[in-house]
Amino acid sequence: HTARLARVAGRVGALDDRLKRGPEGWRHRLALIEASDLSWFAGDRIGTDRLALWISMRISGLQDDTAALARVGWAVRRLTGGPGPEVDLSAFLDRRDPENIADEAEPFADRAGGWLDLMAQVAELHPITRACMGFHLWSLAGLGQQGDRIEAAVTAARIVASEGKGAIFAPLAMGGAGGLRAGGPPADRLARWLDGMETANLTAMRHLDDIDAWSARVEAAIRPLSGRTPPALCAVLTEWPLVSAPMAEALTGASRAAVQRNLAWMEARGLIREMTGQGRYRMWRATNLSGYPQ
């Protein structure tokens, strides 16, 4: 797997460099997409539209599972910053032992410590290989619980990018989460992991190419316009895959009228298009983006 590992490491490095040179909003955008894809992999199925409304305004629909939203919200927070998992795993996972733990129960701190010890023993391995091991050892170390597959994947994504300068995480689930499937001997799992990572990193790069080209088009189009709302709205549409008018109002600080006027102006020029949605939850996204999210 050496040649394949080197190729995937090159893809991760290229994405890291691209994010280092790009606007801050790109990291946030990729984190939202990755978190949404991880939620589909884990069976929670939180789309980017529901995730955007939840993260930006804490809005959830009647049918939404708030525990699932909390899990995917945690994923976004950990994919956008904060200390890594190997500093303090309990803090990273927001999990602590209860005061009145049952005598026969193994404390979470001990289980987390056991997993960290295993990771320390393979410290000389490449971060991509270590992340794969950490992911597959997760339930073996007794760290499994509801939502544990999201936790394990986010932890692994951070480990891969632990030496990065621009990327806070390396995508694992974009373009399909095949690399996260369990089963088979370790060599097969690593091969799947590398294939999945290559797909995810290529998907992320293609997405950044698209949003970069879109930003250039929008900047040229809004140059004649006055006021601070057009560039602020452009920044919000770069940072968030889907945006509602109330979201844009909250994130830009502009008035509802200014936001709606500018959204209509951009839509009329084919720079954004409305996605399906009802009433105040109508949502818009940048046009001509291949892949994510449709």
PDB file of C-alpha atoms in Angstrom:
ATOM      1  CA  HIS A   1       0.000   0.000   0.000  1.00  0.00           C
ATOM      2  CA  THR A   2       3.067   2.291   0.121  1.00  0.00           C
ATOM      3  CA  ALA A   3       2.570   3.904  -3.296  1.00  0.00           C
ATOM      4  CA  ARG A   4      -1.144   4.397  -2.692  1.00  0.00           C
ATOM      5  CA  LEU A   5      -0.477   5.876   0.760  1.00  0.00           C
ATOM      6  CA  ALA A   6       2.015   8.327  -0.781  1.00  0.00           C
ATOM      7  CA  ARG A   7      -0.547   9.347  -3.413  1.00  0.00           C
ATOM      8  CA  VAL A   8      -3.286   9.940  -0.836  1.00  0.00           C
ATOM      9  CA  ALA A   9      -0.846  11.860   1.395  1.00  0.00           C
ATOM     10  CA  GLY A  10      -0.111  14.057  -1.631  1.00  0.00           C
ATOM     11  CA  ARG A  11      -3.837  14.746  -2.097  1.00  0.00           C
ATOM     12  CA  VAL A  12      -4.215  15.628   1.597  1.00  0.00           C
ATOM     13  CA  GLY A  13      -1.175  17.934   1.351  1.00  0.00           C
ATOM     14  CA  ALA A  14      -2.576  19.676  -1.741  1.00  0.00           C
ATOM     15  CA  LEU A  15      -5.910  20.291   0.006  1.00  0.00           C
ATOM     16  CA  ASP A  16      -4.088  21.586   3.085  1.00  0.00           C
ATOM     17  CA  ASP A  17      -2.111  24.058   0.949  1.00  0.00           C
ATOM     18  CA  ARG A  18      -5.250  25.169  -0.886  1.00  0.00           C
ATOM     19  CA  LEU A  19      -7.075  25.857   2.388  1.00  0.00           C
ATOM     20  CA  LYS A  20      -4.070  27.707   3.796  1.00  0.00           C
ATOM     21  CA  ARG A  21      -4.201  30.115   0.847  1.00  0.00           C
ATOM     22  CA  GLY A  22      -8.004  30.350   0.608  1.00  0.00           C
ATOM     23  CA  PRO A  23     -10.557  32.341   2.621  1.00  0.00           C
ATOM     24  CA  GLU A  24     -11.562  31.161   6.095  1.00  0.00           C
ATOM     25  CA  GLY A  25     -15.090  30.423   4.858  1.00  0.00           C
ATOM     26  CA  TRP A  26     -13.854  27.485   2.778  1.00  0.00           C
ATOM     27  CA  ARG A  27     -12.970  25.450   5.884  1.00  0.00           C
ATOM     28  CA  HIS A  28     -16.410  26.060   7.352  1.00  0.00           C
ATOM     29  CA  ARG A  29     -18.131  25.080   4.106  1.00  0.00           C
ATOM     30  CA  LEU A  30     -16.206  21.805   3.820  1.00  0.00           C
ATOM     31  CA  ALA A  31     -16.849  21.027   7.507  1.00  0.00           C
ATOM     32  CA  LEU A  32     -20.630  21.395   7.010  1.00  0.00           C
ATOM     33  CA  ILE A  33     -20.584  19.144   3.940  1.00  0.00           C
ATOM     34  CA  GLU A  34     -18.398  16.513   5.628  1.00  0.00           C
ATOM     35  CA  ALA A  35     -20.520  16.534   8.801  1.00  0.00           C
ATOM     36  CA  SER A  36     -23.712  16.110   6.753  1.00  0.00           C
ATOM     37  CA  ASP A  37     -22.180  13.229   4.770  1.00  0.00           C
ATOM     38  CA  LEU A  38     -21.022  11.580   8.009  1.00  0.00           C
ATOM     39  CA  SER A  39     -24.559  11.852   9.396  1.00  0.00           C
ATOM     40  CA  TRP A  40     -25.879   9.984   6.327  1.00  0.00           C
ATOM     41  CA  PHE A  41     -23.202   7.323   6.813  1.00  0.00           C
ATOM     42  CA  ALA A  42     -24.212   6.945  10.479  1.00  0.00           C
ATOM     43  CA  GLY A  43     -27.927   6.733   9.638  1.00  0.00           C
ATOM     44  CA  ASP A  44     -28.970  10.162  11.011  1.00  0.00           C
ATOM     45  CA  ARG A  45     -29.421  11.627   7.504  1.00  0.00           C
ATOM     46  CA  ILE A  46     -29.143  15.329   8.304  1.00  0.00           C
ATOM     47  CA  GLY A  47     -28.979  17.265   5.015  1.00  0.00           C
ATOM     48  CA  THR A  48     -26.924  20.451   4.622  1.00  0.00           C
ATOM     49  CA  ASP A  49     -30.108  22.562   4.613  1.00  0.00           C
ATOM     50  CA  ARG A  50     -31.290  21.334   8.030  1.00  0.00           C
ATOM     51  CA  LEU A  51     -27.741  21.450   9.361  1.00  0.00           C
ATOM     52  CA  ALA A  52     -27.262  25.059   8.200  1.00  0.00           C
ATOM     53  CA  LEU A  53     -30.496  26.202   9.885  1.00  0.00           C
ATOM     54  CA  TRP A  54     -29.551  24.371  13.097  1.00  0.00           C
ATOM     55  CA  ILE A  55     -25.958  25.636  13.309  1.00  0.00           C
ATOM     56  CA  SER A  56     -26.716  29.244  12.340  1.00  0.00           C
ATOM     57  CA  MET A  57     -30.043  29.813  14.103  1.00  0.00           C
ATOM     58  CA  ARG A  58     -30.787  26.714  16.228  1.00  0.00           C
ATOM     59  CA  ILE A  59     -33.902  26.106  14.127  1.00  0.00           C
ATOM     60  CA  SER A  60     -35.150  22.518  13.944  1.00  0.00           C
ATOM     61  CA  GLY A  61     -38.258  21.160  12.260  1.00  0.00           C
ATOM     62  CA  LEU A  62     -40.952  19.134  13.978  1.00  0.00           C
ATOM     63  CA  GLN A  63     -39.650  15.944  12.344  1.00  0.00           C
ATOM     64  CA  ASP A  64     -36.024  16.607  13.266  1.00  0.00           C
ATOM     65  CA  ASP A  65     -34.271  14.360  15.759  1.00  0.00           C
ATOM     66  CA  THR A  66     -32.616  16.887  18.091  1.00  0.00           C
ATOM     67  CA  ALA A  67     -30.150  14.270  19.388  1.00  0.00           C
ATOM     68  CA  ALA A  68     -29.031  13.636  15.787  1.00  0.00           C
ATOM     69  CA  LEU A  69     -28.743  17.403  15.193  1.00  0.00           C
ATOM     70  CA  ALA A  70     -26.675  17.721  18.382  1.00  0.00           C
ATOM     71  CA  ARG A  71     -24.337  14.934  17.174  1.00  0.00           C
ATOM     72  CA  VAL A  72     -23.811  16.509  13.765  1.00  0.00           C
ATOM     73  CA  GLY A  73     -23.491  19.968  15.373  1.00  0.00           C
ATOM     74  CA  TRP A  74     -20.705  18.553  17.563  1.00  0.00           C
ATOM     75  CA  ALA A  75     -19.040  17.221  14.396  1.00  0.00           C
ATOM     76  CA  VAL A  76     -19.090  20.681  12.772  1.00  0.00           C
ATOM     77  CA  ARG A  77     -17.535  22.266  15.888  1.00  0.00           C
ATOM     78  CA  ARG A  78     -14.737  19.689  15.985  1.00  0.00           C
ATOM     79  CA  LEU A  79     -14.135  19.880  12.225  1.00  0.00           C
ATOM     80  CA  THR A  80     -13.734  23.666  12.389  1.00  0.00           C
ATOM     81  CA  GLY A  81     -11.332  24.051  15.324  1.00  0.00           C
ATOM     82  CA  GLY A  82     -10.305  23.415  18.899  1.00  0.00           C
ATOM     83  CA  PRO A  83      -7.652  21.116  20.380  1.00  0.00           C
ATOM     84  CA  GLY A  84      -7.263  17.725  18.688  1.00  0.00           C
ATOM     85  CA  PRO A  85      -8.392  14.368  20.097  1.00  0.00           C
ATOM     86  CA  GLU A  86      -4.954  13.296  21.259  1.00  0.00           C
ATOM     87  CA  VAL A  87      -4.654  16.257  23.628  1.00  0.00           C
ATOM     88  CA  ASP A  88      -7.673  15.288  25.770  1.00  0.00           C
ATOM     89  CA  LEU A  89     -10.041  12.735  24.247  1.00  0.00           C
ATOM     90  CA  SER A  90     -12.725  13.167  26.936  1.00  0.00           C
ATOM     91  CA  ALA A  91     -12.873  16.923  26.306  1.00  0.00           C
ATOM     92  CA  PHE A  92     -12.775  16.412  22.524  1.00  0.00           C
ATOM     93  CA  LEU A  93     -15.776  14.065  22.710  1.00  0.00           C
ATOM     94  CA  ASP A  94     -17.600  16.146  25.353  1.00  0.00           C
ATOM     95  CA  ARG A  95     -17.881  12.969  27.402  1.00  0.00           C
ATOM     96  CA  ARG A  96     -17.157  12.628  31.112  1.00  0.00           C
ATOM     97  CA  ASP A  97     -17.867   9.967  33.719  1.00  0.00           C
ATOM     98  CA  PRO A  98     -21.008  10.580  35.802  1.00  0.00           C
ATOM     99  CA  GLU A  99     -20.487  11.242  39.518  1.00  0.00           C
ATOM    100  CA  ASN A 100     -22.323   8.064  40.516  1.00  0.00           C
ATOM    101  CA  ILE A 101     -20.766   5.540  38.112  1.00  0.00           C
ATOM    102  CA  ALA A 102     -21.774   1.921  38.821  1.00  0.00           C
ATOM    103  CA  ASP A 103     -19.058  -0.174  40.463  1.00  0.00           C
ATOM    104  CA  GLU A 104     -18.987  -2.744  37.655  1.00  0.00           C
ATOM    105  CA  ALA A 105     -18.799  -0.128  34.877  1.00  0.00           C
ATOM    106  CA  GLU A 106     -15.396   0.697  33.427  1.00  0.00           C
ATOM    107  CA  PRO A 107     -14.922   4.481  33.718  1.00  0.00           C
ATOM    108  CA  PHE A 108     -14.980   6.325  30.387  1.00  0.00           C
ATOM    109  CA  ALA A 109     -11.674   7.998  31.295  1.00  0.00           C
ATOM    110  CA  ASP A 110     -10.054   4.529  31.490  1.00  0.00           C
ATOM    111  CA  ARG A 111     -11.480   3.459  28.130  1.00  0.00           C
ATOM    112  CA  ALA A 112     -10.354   6.732  26.510  1.00  0.00           C
ATOM    113  CA  GLY A 113      -6.931   6.265  28.112  1.00  0.00           C
ATOM    114  CA  GLY A 114      -6.713   2.735  26.694  1.00  0.00           C
ATOM    115  CA  TRP A 115      -7.430   4.001  23.175  1.00  0.00           C
ATOM    116  CA  LEU A 116      -4.875   6.824  23.545  1.00  0.00           C
ATOM    117  CA  ASP A 117      -2.277   4.278  24.748  1.00  0.00           C
ATOM    118  CA  LEU A 118      -2.884   2.176  21.634  1.00  0.00           C
ATOM    119  CA  MET A 119      -2.479   5.281  19.451  1.00  0.00           C
ATOM    120  CA  ALA A 120       0.743   6.236  21.261  1.00  0.00           C
ATOM    121  CA  GLN A 121       2.171   2.781  20.480  1.00  0.00           C
ATOM    122  CA  VAL A 122       1.820   3.435  16.727  1.00  0.00           C
ATOM    123  CA  ALA A 123       3.060   7.031  16.883  1.00  0.00           C
ATOM    124  CA  GLU A 124       5.754   6.327  14.266  1.00  0.00           C
ATOM    125  CA  LEU A 125       3.200   5.328  11.614  1.00  0.00           C
ATOM    126  CA  HIS A 126       1.928   7.797   8.995  1.00  0.00           C
ATOM    127  CA  PRO A 127      -1.035   9.889  10.305  1.00  0.00           C
ATOM    128  CA  ILE A 128      -3.292   8.395   7.589  1.00  0.00           C
ATOM    129  CA  THR A 129      -2.499   4.840   8.745  1.00  0.00           C
ATOM    130  CA  ARG A 130      -2.814   5.797  12.424  1.00  0.00           C
ATOM    131  CA  ALA A 131      -6.205   7.404  11.774  1.00  0.00           C
ATOM    132  CA  CYS A 132      -7.413   4.220  10.055  1.00  0.00           C
ATOM    133  CA  MET A 133      -6.281   2.127  13.038  1.00  0.00           C
ATOM    134  CA  GLY A 134      -7.857   4.518  15.533  1.00  0.00           C
ATOM    135  CA  PHE A 135     -11.158   4.418  13.656  1.00  0.00           C
ATOM    136  CA  HIS A 136     -11.317   0.613  13.531  1.00  0.00           C
ATOM    137  CA  LEU A 137     -10.155   0.187  17.157  1.00  0.00           C
ATOM    138  CA  TRP A 138     -12.865   2.551  18.423  1.00  0.00           C
ATOM    139  CA  SER A 139     -15.536   0.056  19.441  1.00  0.00           C
ATOM    140  CA  LEU A 140     -12.878  -2.482  20.479  1.00  0.00           C
ATOM    141  CA  ALA A 141     -11.665   0.082  23.034  1.00  0.00           C
ATOM    142  CA  GLY A 142     -15.203   0.335  24.414  1.00  0.00           C
ATOM    143  CA  LEU A 143     -15.779   3.868  23.109  1.00  0.00           C
ATOM    144  CA  GLY A 144     -18.912   2.943  21.158  1.00  0.00           C
ATOM    145  CA  GLN A 145     -22.240   4.537  21.998  1.00  0.00           C
ATOM    146  CA  GLN A 146     -25.092   6.152  20.061  1.00  0.00           C
ATOM    147  CA  GLY A 147     -23.414   8.278  17.400  1.00  0.00           C
ATOM    148  CA  ASP A 148     -20.044   6.629  17.950  1.00  0.00           C
ATOM    149  CA  ARG A 149     -19.388   6.193  14.221  1.00  0.00           C
ATOM    150  CA  ILE A 150     -19.558   9.965  13.755  1.00  0.00           C
ATOM    151  CA  GLU A 151     -17.269  10.447  16.773  1.00  0.00           C
ATOM    152  CA  ALA A 152     -14.780   7.863  15.509  1.00  0.00           C
ATOM    153  CA  ALA A 153     -14.737   9.383  11.999  1.00  0.00           C
ATOM    154  CA  VAL A 154     -14.337  12.991  13.197  1.00  0.00           C
ATOM    155  CA  THR A 155     -11.518  11.894  15.522  1.00  0.00           C
ATOM    156  CA  ALA A 156      -9.796  10.104  12.620  1.00  0.00           C
ATOM    157  CA  ALA A 157     -10.308  13.091  10.281  1.00  0.00           C
ATOM    158  CA  ARG A 158      -8.555  15.353  12.796  1.00  0.00           C
ATOM    159  CA  ILE A 159      -5.661  12.892  13.289  1.00  0.00           C
ATOM    160  CA  VAL A 160      -4.957  12.781   9.533  1.00  0.00           C
ATOM    161  CA  ALA A 161      -4.645  16.589   9.438  1.00  0.00           C
ATOM    162  CA  SER A 162      -2.806  16.912  12.766  1.00  0.00           C
ATOM    163  CA  GLU A 163       0.305  18.243  11.011  1.00  0.00           C
ATOM    164  CA  GLY A 164      -1.647  20.469   8.603  1.00  0.00           C
ATOM    165  CA  LYS A 165      -1.144  24.213   8.187  1.00  0.00           C
ATOM    166  CA  GLY A 166      -4.441  25.037   6.471  1.00  0.00           C
ATOM    167  CA  ALA A 167      -6.777  22.075   6.913  1.00  0.00           C
ATOM    168  CA  ILE A 168      -8.206  21.309  10.347  1.00  0.00           C
ATOM    169  CA  PHE A 169      -9.430  17.912   9.137  1.00  0.00           C
ATOM    170  CA  ALA A 170      -9.015  15.628   6.141  1.00  0.00           C
ATOM    171  CA  PRO A 171     -12.309  14.645   4.454  1.00  0.00           C
ATOM    172  CA  LEU A 172     -13.276  10.982   4.809  1.00  0.00           C
ATOM    173  CA  ALA A 173     -16.941  10.875   3.766  1.00  0.00           C
ATOM    174  CA  MET A 174     -17.385  13.298   0.843  1.00  0.00           C
ATOM    175  CA  GLY A 175     -18.285  11.517  -2.352  1.00  0.00           C
ATOM    176  CA  GLY A 176     -19.362   8.397  -0.443  1.00  0.00           C
ATOM    177  CA  ALA A 177     -18.146   6.964   2.852  1.00  0.00           C
ATOM    178  CA  GLY A 178     -16.909   3.618   1.449  1.00  0.00           C
ATOM    179  CA  GLY A 179     -13.601   3.975   3.292  1.00  0.00           C
ATOM    180  CA  LEU A 180     -15.417   3.861   6.632  1.00  0.00           C
ATOM    181  CA  ARG A 181     -16.984   0.437   6.126  1.00  0.00           C
ATOM    182  CA  ALA A 182     -15.889  -2.186   8.629  1.00  0.00           C
ATOM    183  CA  GLY A 183     -15.223  -5.854   7.866  1.00  0.00           C
ATOM    184  CA  GLY A 184     -12.437  -7.880   6.332  1.00  0.00           C
ATOM    185  CA  PRO A 185      -8.761  -8.233   7.268  1.00  0.00           C
ATOM    186  CA  PRO A 186      -6.699  -5.136   8.218  1.00  0.00           C
ATOM    187  CA  ALA A 187      -5.049  -4.921   4.764  1.00  0.00           C
ATOM    188  CA  ASP A 188      -8.470  -4.723   3.082  1.00  0.00           C
ATOM    189  CA  ARG A 189      -9.645  -2.095   5.558  1.00  0.00           C
ATOM    190  CA  LEU A 190      -6.573   0.046   4.862  1.00  0.00           C
ATOM    191  CA  ALA A 191      -7.036  -0.327   1.087  1.00  0.00           C
ATOM    192  CA  ARG A 192     -10.687   0.784   1.412  1.00  0.00           C
ATOM    193  CA  TRP A 193      -9.631   3.629   3.728  1.00  0.00           C
ATOM    194  CA  LEU A 194      -7.092   4.923   1.192  1.00  0.00           C
ATOM    195  CA  ASP A 195      -9.560   4.676  -1.709  1.00  0.00           C
ATOM    196  CA  GLY A 196     -12.222   6.476   0.330  1.00  0.00           C
ATOM    197  CA  MET A 197      -9.816   9.213   1.385  1.00  0.00           C
ATOM    198  CA  GLU A 198      -8.648   9.767  -2.182  1.00  0.00           C
ATOM    199  CA  THR A 199     -12.252  10.131  -3.382  1.00  0.00           C
ATOM    200  CA  ALA A 200     -13.139  12.456  -0.483  1.00  0.00           C
ATOM    201  CA  ASN A 201     -10.112  14.715  -0.979  1.00  0.00           C
ATOM    202  CA  LEU A 202     -10.633  14.934  -4.745  1.00  0.00           C
ATOM    203  CA  THR A 203     -14.309  15.780  -4.122  1.00  0.00           C
ATOM    204  CA  ALA A 204     -13.289  18.528  -1.675  1.00  0.00           C
ATOM    205  CA  MET A 205     -10.750  19.982  -4.130  1.00  0.00           C
ATOM    206  CA  ARG A 206     -13.287  19.987  -6.960  1.00  0.00           C
ATOM    207  CA  HIS A 207     -15.745  21.733  -4.673  1.00  0.00           C
ATOM    208  CA  LEU A 208     -13.174  24.420  -3.806  1.00  0.00           C
ATOM    209  CA  ASP A 209     -12.411  24.905  -7.531  1.00  0.00           C
ATOM    210  CA  ASP A 210     -16.125  25.489  -8.128  1.00  0.00           C
ATOM    211  CA  ILE A 211     -16.695  27.886  -5.227  1.00  0.00           C
ATOM    212  CA  ASP A 212     -13.503  29.782  -6.129  1.00  0.00           C
ATOM    213  CA  ALA A 213     -14.723  30.264  -9.716  1.00  0.00           C
ATOM    214  CA  TRP A 214     -18.183  31.241  -8.442  1.00  0.00           C
ATOM    215  CA  SER A 215     -16.714  33.841  -6.045  1.00  0.00           C
ATOM    216  CA  ALA A 216     -14.750  35.425  -8.908  1.00  0.00           C
ATOM    217  CA  ARG A 217     -17.934  35.634 -11.027  1.00  0.00           C
ATOM    218  CA  VAL A 218     -19.919  37.197  -8.189  1.00  0.00           C
ATOM    219  CA  GLU A 219     -17.212  39.704  -7.281  1.00  0.00           C
ATOM    220  CA  ALA A 220     -17.130  40.906 -10.898  1.00  0.00           C
ATOM    221  CA  ALA A 221     -20.934  41.131 -11.018  1.00  0.00           C
ATOM    222  CA  ILE A 222     -21.348  43.087  -7.765  1.00  0.00           C
ATOM    223  CA  ARG A 223     -18.518  45.561  -8.399  1.00  0.00           C
ATOM    224  CA  PRO A 224     -20.904  48.295  -9.670  1.00  0.00           C
ATOM    225  CA  LEU A 225     -23.189  47.882  -6.640  1.00  0.00           C
ATOM    226  CA  SER A 226     -22.911  50.124  -3.610  1.00  0.00           C
ATOM    227  CA  GLY A 227     -23.252  49.225   0.055  1.00  0.00           C
ATOM    228  CA  ARG A 228     -21.826  46.475   2.227  1.00  0.00           C
ATOM    229  CA  THR A 229     -24.645  43.932   1.790  1.00  0.00           C
ATOM    230  CA  PRO A 230     -23.588  42.452  -1.608  1.00  0.00           C
ATOM    231  CA  PRO A 231     -20.012  41.497  -0.542  1.00  0.00           C
ATOM    232  CA  ALA A 232     -21.252  40.332   2.877  1.00  0.00           C
ATOM    233  CA  LEU A 233     -23.875  38.134   1.206  1.00  0.00           C
ATOM    234  CA  CYS A 234     -21.238  36.755  -1.169  1.00  0.00           C
ATOM    235  CA  ALA A 235     -19.093  35.786   1.865  1.00  0.00           C
ATOM    236  CA  VAL A 236     -22.059  34.048   3.540  1.00  0.00           C
ATOM    237  CA  LEU A 237     -22.879  32.081   0.362  1.00  0.00           C
ATOM    238  CA  THR A 238     -19.210  31.026   0.198  1.00  0.00           C
ATOM    239  CA  GLU A 239     -19.159  29.872   3.810  1.00  0.00           C
ATOM    240  CA  TRP A 240     -22.556  28.100   3.864  1.00  0.00           C
ATOM    241  CA  PRO A 241     -23.655  25.572   1.189  1.00  0.00           C
ATOM    242  CA  LEU A 242     -27.311  26.644   1.627  1.00  0.00           C
ATOM    243  CA  VAL A 243     -28.616  29.953   2.964  1.00  0.00           C
ATOM    244  CA  SER A 244     -32.093  31.177   3.975  1.00  0.00           C
ATOM    245  CA  ALA A 245     -33.049  34.881   4.091  1.00  0.00           C
ATOM    246  CA  PRO A 246     -33.277  34.950   7.935  1.00  0.00           C
ATOM    247  CA  MET A 247     -29.869  33.221   8.099  1.00  0.00           C
ATOM    248  CA  ALA A 248     -28.343  35.802   5.745  1.00  0.00           C
ATOM    249  CA  GLU A 249     -29.913  38.602   7.785  1.00  0.00           C
ATOM    250  CA  ALA A 250     -28.453  37.209  11.036  1.00  0.00           C
ATOM    251  CA  LEU A 251     -25.007  36.484   9.564  1.00  0.00           C
ATOM    252  CA  THR A 252     -24.552  39.768   7.643  1.00  0.00           C
ATOM    253  CA  GLY A 253     -26.297  42.152  10.045  1.00  0.00           C
ATOM    254  CA  ALA A 254     -28.168  43.627   7.060  1.00  0.00           C
ATOM    255  CA  SER A 255     -31.898  44.379   7.065  1.00  0.00           C
ATOM    256  CA  ARG A 256     -34.408  41.816   5.811  1.00  0.00           C
ATOM    257  CA  ALA A 257     -35.313  44.130   2.913  1.00  0.00           C
ATOM    258  CA  ALA A 258     -31.656  44.552   1.849  1.00  0.00           C
ATOM    259  CA  VAL A 259     -31.038  40.800   2.037  1.00  0.00           C
ATOM    260  CA  GLN A 260     -34.145  39.938   0.005  1.00  0.00           C
ATOM    261  CA  ARG A 261     -33.386  42.632  -2.570  1.00  0.00           C
ATOM    262  CA  ASN A 262     -29.832  41.344  -3.058  1.00  0.00           C
ATOM    263  CA  LEU A 263     -30.877  37.680  -3.148  1.00  0.00           C
ATOM    264  CA  ALA A 264     -33.435  38.534  -5.860  1.00  0.00           C
ATOM    265  CA  TRP A 265     -30.773  40.512  -7.787  1.00  0.00           C
ATOM    266  CA  MET A 266     -28.301  37.608  -7.628  1.00  0.00           C
ATOM    267  CA  GLU A 267     -30.959  35.055  -8.566  1.00  0.00           C
ATOM    268  CA  ALA A 268     -32.057  37.114 -11.586  1.00  0.00           C
ATOM    269  CA  ARG A 269     -28.454  37.047 -12.841  1.00  0.00           C
ATOM    270  CA  GLY A 270     -28.095  33.293 -12.389  1.00  0.00           C
ATOM    271  CA  LEU A 271     -25.515  33.614  -9.599  1.00  0.00           C
ATOM    272  CA  ILE A 272     -27.647  31.737  -7.076  1.00  0.00           C
ATOM    273  CA  ARG A 273     -30.695  29.535  -7.329  1.00  0.00           C
ATOM    274  CA  GLU A 274     -33.468  28.759  -4.944  1.00  0.00           C
ATOM    275  CA  MET A 275     -33.710  25.245  -3.604  1.00  0.00           C
ATOM    276  CA  THR A 276     -37.005  23.700  -2.563  1.00  0.00           C
ATOM    277  CA  GLY A 277     -38.280  24.992   0.718  1.00  0.00           C
ATOM    278  CA  GLN A 278     -41.393  26.462   2.243  1.00  0.00           C
ATOM    279  CA  GLY A 279     -42.098  29.961   3.521  1.00  0.00           C
ATOM    280  CA  ARG A 280     -39.325  31.435   5.614  1.00  0.00           C
ATOM    281  CA  TYR A 281     -37.191  28.329   5.044  1.00  0.00           C
ATOM    282  CA  ARG A 282     -36.687  28.952   1.341  1.00  0.00           C
ATOM    283  CA  MET A 283     -32.982  28.431   0.731  1.00  0.00           C
ATOM    284  CA  TRP A 284     -30.509  29.545  -1.918  1.00  0.00           C
ATOM    285  CA  ARG A 285     -27.167  28.216  -3.047  1.00  0.00           C
ATOM    286  CA  ALA A 286     -24.389  29.213  -5.416  1.00  0.00           C
ATOM    287  CA  THR A 287     -24.970  28.027  -9.006  1.00  0.00           C
ATOM    288  CA  ASN A 288     -22.798  25.787 -11.197  1.00  0.00           C
ATOM    289  CA  LEU A 289     -21.300  23.753  -8.384  1.00  0.00           C
ATOM    290  CA  SER A 290     -20.618  20.159  -9.356  1.00  0.00           C
ATOM    291  CA  GLY A 291     -21.533  17.610  -6.738  1.00  0.00           C
ATOM    292  CA  TYR A 292     -22.259  19.155  -3.359  1.00  0.00           C
ATOM    293  CA  PRO A 293     -24.941  19.863  -2.325  1.00  0.00           C
ATOM    294  CA  GLN A 294     -27.564  19.547  -5.026  1.00  0.00           C
TER     295      GLN A 294
END
